[in-house]
Amino acid sequence: AQTVTQSQPEMSVQEAETVTLSCTYDTSESDYYLFWYKQPPSRQMILVIRQEAYKQQNATENRFSVNFQKAAKSFSLKISDSQLGDAAMYFCAWAYNNNDMRFGAGTRLTVKP
Amino acid sequence: GAVVSQHPSWVICKSGTSVKIECRSLDFQATTMFWYRQFPKQSLMLMATSNEGSKATYEQGVEKDKFLINHASLTLSTLTVTSAHPEDSSFYICSARLGLAENPYEQYFGPGTRLTVT
């Protein structure tokens, strides 16, 4: 069974500092996609970053970057120079072929001013 | 681009009545749409996958006769909660998949619908 695990229910970071959110997944597939979604209080799901499993290079989007370790089945999200607007629930997700997307339980990120 | 809308954003209905939620892809055609349910402080739980012109595929434990899904066009999917009860109160989110060759599995999410059944 494909599962996505986020072991940190809550995380806190000081404004302007860096924080890393963890995600591991379990799959026997070799070609798949991984995503980090942000859900602010408005509850609108917003894509933060996407990683194709066949790409060895870690994806980067401005202050957001991932550490993708395929062998370890790990996909962590690093947020640099944290801003107050980064406060939200963050969901790690996995998708393969035409199957649905599997989500982790989420990590609630608090940013302290 | 890739905007998904939901209507209504918030609805209150009486127990025993039915309520319809619409999900539209505004600027693209979506062959596949998904319906999720989210309880407070929890993750998204997939209810069903909807393909245009065919019957929806429901996840185990989701009552297909209670949660009717219709994907009549490439831009519209509807979820009808029939004979709603208070336990159906939840946040319902739809998403749509573009299915581009360079990005085949990303889903674009609607803003969600909060259903309260009294």
Tab-separated table of C-alpha atoms in Angstrom:
chain	number	residue	atom	x	y	z
A	1	ALA	CA	0.000	0.000	0.000
A	2	GLN	CA	1.150	3.466	-0.844
A	3	THR	CA	1.454	5.598	2.286
A	4	VAL	CA	2.731	9.065	3.043
A	5	THR	CA	3.975	9.873	6.537
A	6	GLN	CA	4.504	13.277	8.069
A	7	SER	CA	5.927	12.685	11.518
A	8	GLN	CA	5.762	16.292	12.704
A	9	PRO	CA	2.184	17.333	13.589
A	10	GLU	CA	3.394	20.833	14.485
A	11	MET	CA	6.480	22.899	13.822
A	12	SER	CA	7.461	26.390	14.806
A	13	VAL	CA	9.990	28.776	13.296
A	14	GLN	CA	11.151	32.278	13.998
A	15	GLU	CA	10.521	34.800	11.268
A	16	ALA	CA	13.476	34.992	8.839
A	17	GLU	CA	14.812	31.645	10.024
A	18	THR	CA	14.846	28.318	8.182
A	19	VAL	CA	12.659	25.325	8.894
A	20	THR	CA	12.512	21.820	7.440
A	21	LEU	CA	9.357	19.727	7.268
A	22	SER	CA	9.762	15.970	6.979
A	23	CYS	CA	7.941	13.526	4.750
A	24	THR	CA	8.518	9.864	4.015
A	25	TYR	CA	6.571	7.609	1.721
A	26	ASP	CA	6.308	3.971	0.914
A	27	THR	CA	5.978	2.696	-2.627
A	28	SER	CA	7.335	0.001	-4.883
A	29	GLU	CA	6.974	2.193	-7.957
A	30	SER	CA	9.995	3.818	-9.573
A	31	ASP	CA	8.372	6.633	-11.521
A	32	TYR	CA	6.091	8.944	-9.582
A	33	TYR	CA	5.594	12.542	-8.525
A	34	LEU	CA	5.827	14.170	-5.132
A	35	PHE	CA	4.224	17.420	-4.040
A	36	TRP	CA	4.080	19.803	-1.135
A	37	TYR	CA	0.801	21.675	-0.745
A	38	LYS	CA	0.119	24.556	1.604
A	39	GLN	CA	-3.296	25.058	3.204
A	40	PRO	CA	-3.615	28.472	4.904
A	41	PRO	CA	-6.553	29.370	7.164
A	42	SER	CA	-8.641	30.061	4.063
A	43	ARG	CA	-8.339	26.303	3.423
A	44	GLN	CA	-7.454	26.807	-0.236
A	45	MET	CA	-4.885	24.182	-1.206
A	46	ILE	CA	-1.893	25.823	-2.860
A	47	LEU	CA	0.911	23.982	-4.610
A	48	VAL	CA	4.264	24.866	-3.098
A	49	ILE	CA	6.638	22.639	-5.034
A	50	ARG	CA	6.711	19.541	-7.221
A	51	GLN	CA	9.374	16.855	-7.730
A	52	GLU	CA	9.507	14.209	-10.421
A	53	ALA	CA	11.025	10.995	-9.098
A	54	TYR	CA	13.103	10.433	-12.237
A	55	LYS	CA	14.904	13.734	-11.708
A	56	GLN	CA	17.896	13.582	-9.409
A	57	GLN	CA	18.103	17.345	-9.008
A	58	ASN	CA	16.155	18.713	-6.075
A	59	ALA	CA	13.344	21.097	-6.992
A	60	THR	CA	13.556	24.722	-5.895
A	61	GLU	CA	10.964	27.485	-5.943
A	62	ASN	CA	12.306	30.742	-4.537
A	63	ARG	CA	12.511	30.278	-0.746
A	64	PHE	CA	11.213	26.711	-0.938
A	65	SER	CA	13.386	23.733	-1.743
A	66	VAL	CA	13.216	20.000	-1.268
A	67	ASN	CA	15.661	17.327	-0.254
A	68	PHE	CA	14.590	14.311	-2.280
A	69	GLN	CA	16.234	11.054	-1.254
A	70	LYS	CA	14.729	8.405	-3.513
A	71	ALA	CA	16.485	5.424	-1.984
A	72	ALA	CA	15.433	6.489	1.494
A	73	LYS	CA	11.945	7.446	0.237
A	74	SER	CA	12.266	10.814	1.876
A	75	PHE	CA	10.991	14.157	0.613
A	76	SER	CA	11.566	17.031	3.015
A	77	LEU	CA	10.634	20.665	2.456
A	78	LYS	CA	12.960	23.477	3.469
A	79	ILE	CA	11.571	26.965	3.887
A	80	SER	CA	14.227	29.641	4.019
A	81	ASP	CA	13.779	33.192	5.340
A	82	SER	CA	10.418	32.242	6.825
A	83	GLN	CA	7.682	34.832	6.574
A	84	LEU	CA	4.513	35.307	8.580
A	85	GLY	CA	2.528	34.355	5.494
A	86	ASP	CA	4.136	30.938	5.484
A	87	ALA	CA	2.076	29.954	8.525
A	88	ALA	CA	-0.255	27.186	7.367
A	89	MET	CA	-0.836	23.454	7.227
A	90	TYR	CA	1.590	21.746	4.887
A	91	PHE	CA	0.696	18.478	3.217
A	92	CYS	CA	3.109	16.144	1.492
A	93	ALA	CA	1.542	14.185	-1.377
A	94	TRP	CA	2.464	11.357	-3.727
A	95	ALA	CA	0.975	10.535	-7.120
A	96	TYR	CA	1.594	7.760	-9.635
A	97	ASN	CA	0.158	6.922	-13.026
A	98	ASN	CA	-3.550	7.633	-13.155
A	99	ASN	CA	-4.143	6.851	-9.541
A	100	ASP	CA	-5.283	9.359	-7.001
A	101	MET	CA	-2.988	11.509	-4.930
A	102	ARG	CA	-2.040	10.252	-1.469
A	103	PHE	CA	-1.665	12.847	1.268
A	104	GLY	CA	0.185	12.822	4.542
A	105	ALA	CA	-1.495	13.839	7.781
A	106	GLY	CA	-0.077	17.343	7.549
A	107	THR	CA	2.251	19.566	9.563
A	108	ARG	CA	1.006	22.776	11.090
A	109	LEU	CA	3.667	25.464	10.761
A	110	THR	CA	3.663	28.458	13.078
A	111	VAL	CA	5.849	31.451	12.297
A	112	LYS	CA	6.798	33.611	15.260
A	113	PRO	CA	7.432	37.310	14.695
B	1	GLY	CA	-4.140	29.603	-15.162
B	2	ALA	CA	-5.584	26.294	-13.900
B	3	VAL	CA	-8.270	27.788	-11.703
B	4	VAL	CA	-10.928	25.628	-10.087
B	5	SER	CA	-14.048	27.105	-8.528
B	6	GLN	CA	-16.602	25.634	-6.167
B	7	HIS	CA	-20.113	26.749	-5.450
B	8	PRO	CA	-21.422	27.335	-2.905
B	9	SER	CA	-18.568	28.147	-0.553
B	10	TRP	CA	-20.795	27.619	2.443
B	11	VAL	CA	-24.166	25.962	2.832
B	12	ILE	CA	-26.473	25.127	5.704
B	13	CYS	CA	-29.229	22.607	5.171
B	14	LYS	CA	-31.745	20.783	7.297
B	15	SER	CA	-31.407	17.114	8.073
B	16	GLY	CA	-33.072	14.972	5.427
B	17	THR	CA	-32.640	17.417	2.566
B	18	SER	CA	-30.207	17.174	-0.333
B	19	VAL	CA	-27.539	19.658	-1.311
B	20	LYS	CA	-25.555	19.987	-4.523
B	21	ILE	CA	-21.997	21.271	-4.738
B	22	GLU	CA	-20.549	22.345	-8.077
B	23	CYS	CA	-16.922	22.150	-9.117
B	24	ARG	CA	-15.787	23.931	-12.272
B	25	SER	CA	-12.464	24.166	-14.045
B	26	LEU	CA	-12.519	27.739	-15.309
B	27	ASP	CA	-9.712	27.903	-17.827
B	28	PHE	CA	-8.964	24.322	-18.745
B	29	GLN	CA	-10.641	21.044	-19.538
B	30	ALA	CA	-10.379	18.401	-16.870
B	31	THR	CA	-10.911	14.805	-17.833
B	32	THR	CA	-10.537	13.791	-14.216
B	33	MET	CA	-11.869	15.477	-11.121
B	34	PHE	CA	-11.615	14.385	-7.518
B	35	TRP	CA	-13.782	14.926	-4.465
B	36	TYR	CA	-12.277	15.069	-1.006
B	37	ARG	CA	-13.655	15.436	2.465
B	38	GLN	CA	-11.701	17.136	5.210
B	39	PHE	CA	-12.551	17.073	8.898
B	40	PRO	CA	-11.157	19.777	11.195
B	41	LYS	CA	-7.402	19.532	11.700
B	42	GLN	CA	-7.196	16.431	9.533
B	43	SER	CA	-5.877	15.589	6.112
B	44	LEU	CA	-7.846	15.310	2.896
B	45	MET	CA	-9.706	12.049	2.482
B	46	LEU	CA	-10.478	11.040	-1.083
B	47	MET	CA	-14.126	10.223	-1.586
B	48	ALA	CA	-14.292	9.539	-5.300
B	49	THR	CA	-12.639	10.003	-8.669
B	50	SER	CA	-14.789	11.401	-11.431
B	51	ASN	CA	-14.086	10.980	-15.129
B	52	GLU	CA	-16.027	12.905	-17.739
B	53	GLY	CA	-18.794	10.860	-19.284
B	54	SER	CA	-18.420	7.843	-17.044
B	55	LYS	CA	-19.446	6.709	-13.600
B	56	ALA	CA	-17.432	7.889	-10.656
B	57	THR	CA	-15.128	5.525	-8.795
B	58	TYR	CA	-15.792	5.634	-5.077
B	59	GLU	CA	-13.332	4.896	-2.327
B	60	GLN	CA	-14.042	2.054	0.036
B	61	GLY	CA	-16.493	3.067	2.710
B	62	VAL	CA	-18.032	5.944	0.750
B	63	GLU	CA	-21.726	5.427	0.049
B	64	LYS	CA	-22.291	5.991	-3.647
B	65	ASP	CA	-26.046	6.337	-3.191
B	66	LYS	CA	-25.547	9.045	-0.620
B	67	PHE	CA	-22.821	11.002	-2.382
B	68	LEU	CA	-23.911	11.267	-6.007
B	69	ILE	CA	-21.256	12.473	-8.403
B	70	ASN	CA	-21.952	13.632	-11.942
B	71	HIS	CA	-19.189	14.678	-14.342
B	72	ALA	CA	-21.299	15.776	-17.276
B	73	SER	CA	-18.734	17.906	-19.060
B	74	LEU	CA	-15.007	18.526	-19.180
B	75	THR	CA	-15.410	21.580	-16.966
B	76	LEU	CA	-18.092	20.611	-14.466
B	77	SER	CA	-18.476	17.966	-11.791
B	78	THR	CA	-21.180	17.970	-9.151
B	79	LEU	CA	-21.434	16.294	-5.770
B	80	THR	CA	-24.928	15.830	-4.345
B	81	VAL	CA	-25.248	14.870	-0.715
B	82	THR	CA	-28.604	13.140	-0.501
B	83	SER	CA	-30.689	12.962	2.652
B	84	ALA	CA	-28.020	14.826	4.559
B	85	HIS	CA	-27.508	14.194	8.257
B	86	PRO	CA	-25.465	16.107	10.847
B	87	GLU	CA	-22.608	13.613	10.508
B	88	ASP	CA	-22.251	14.698	6.871
B	89	SER	CA	-21.222	18.154	8.053
B	90	SER	CA	-17.708	18.679	6.798
B	91	PHE	CA	-15.484	20.594	4.415
B	92	TYR	CA	-15.703	19.256	0.864
B	93	ILE	CA	-12.930	19.995	-1.613
B	94	CYS	CA	-12.809	19.219	-5.308
B	95	SER	CA	-9.775	19.135	-7.542
B	96	ALA	CA	-9.100	18.759	-11.236
B	97	ARG	CA	-6.231	17.244	-13.116
B	98	LEU	CA	-4.851	18.833	-16.274
B	99	GLY	CA	-3.063	15.706	-17.365
B	100	LEU	CA	-0.308	17.463	-19.269
B	101	ALA	CA	2.506	15.263	-20.535
B	102	GLU	CA	5.069	17.318	-18.649
B	103	ASN	CA	2.999	17.396	-15.470
B	104	PRO	CA	0.503	14.563	-15.583
B	105	TYR	CA	-0.517	14.150	-11.964
B	106	GLU	CA	-0.729	17.583	-10.392
B	107	GLN	CA	-4.173	18.460	-9.093
B	108	TYR	CA	-5.608	21.959	-8.911
B	109	PHE	CA	-7.890	22.485	-5.989
B	110	GLY	CA	-11.100	24.390	-5.531
B	111	PRO	CA	-11.551	26.650	-2.505
B	112	GLY	CA	-13.798	24.144	-0.763
B	113	THR	CA	-17.392	24.068	0.461
B	114	ARG	CA	-18.331	24.048	4.104
B	115	LEU	CA	-21.477	21.998	4.645
B	116	THR	CA	-23.394	22.266	7.904
B	117	VAL	CA	-26.385	20.017	8.407
B	118	THR	CA	-28.726	21.034	11.220
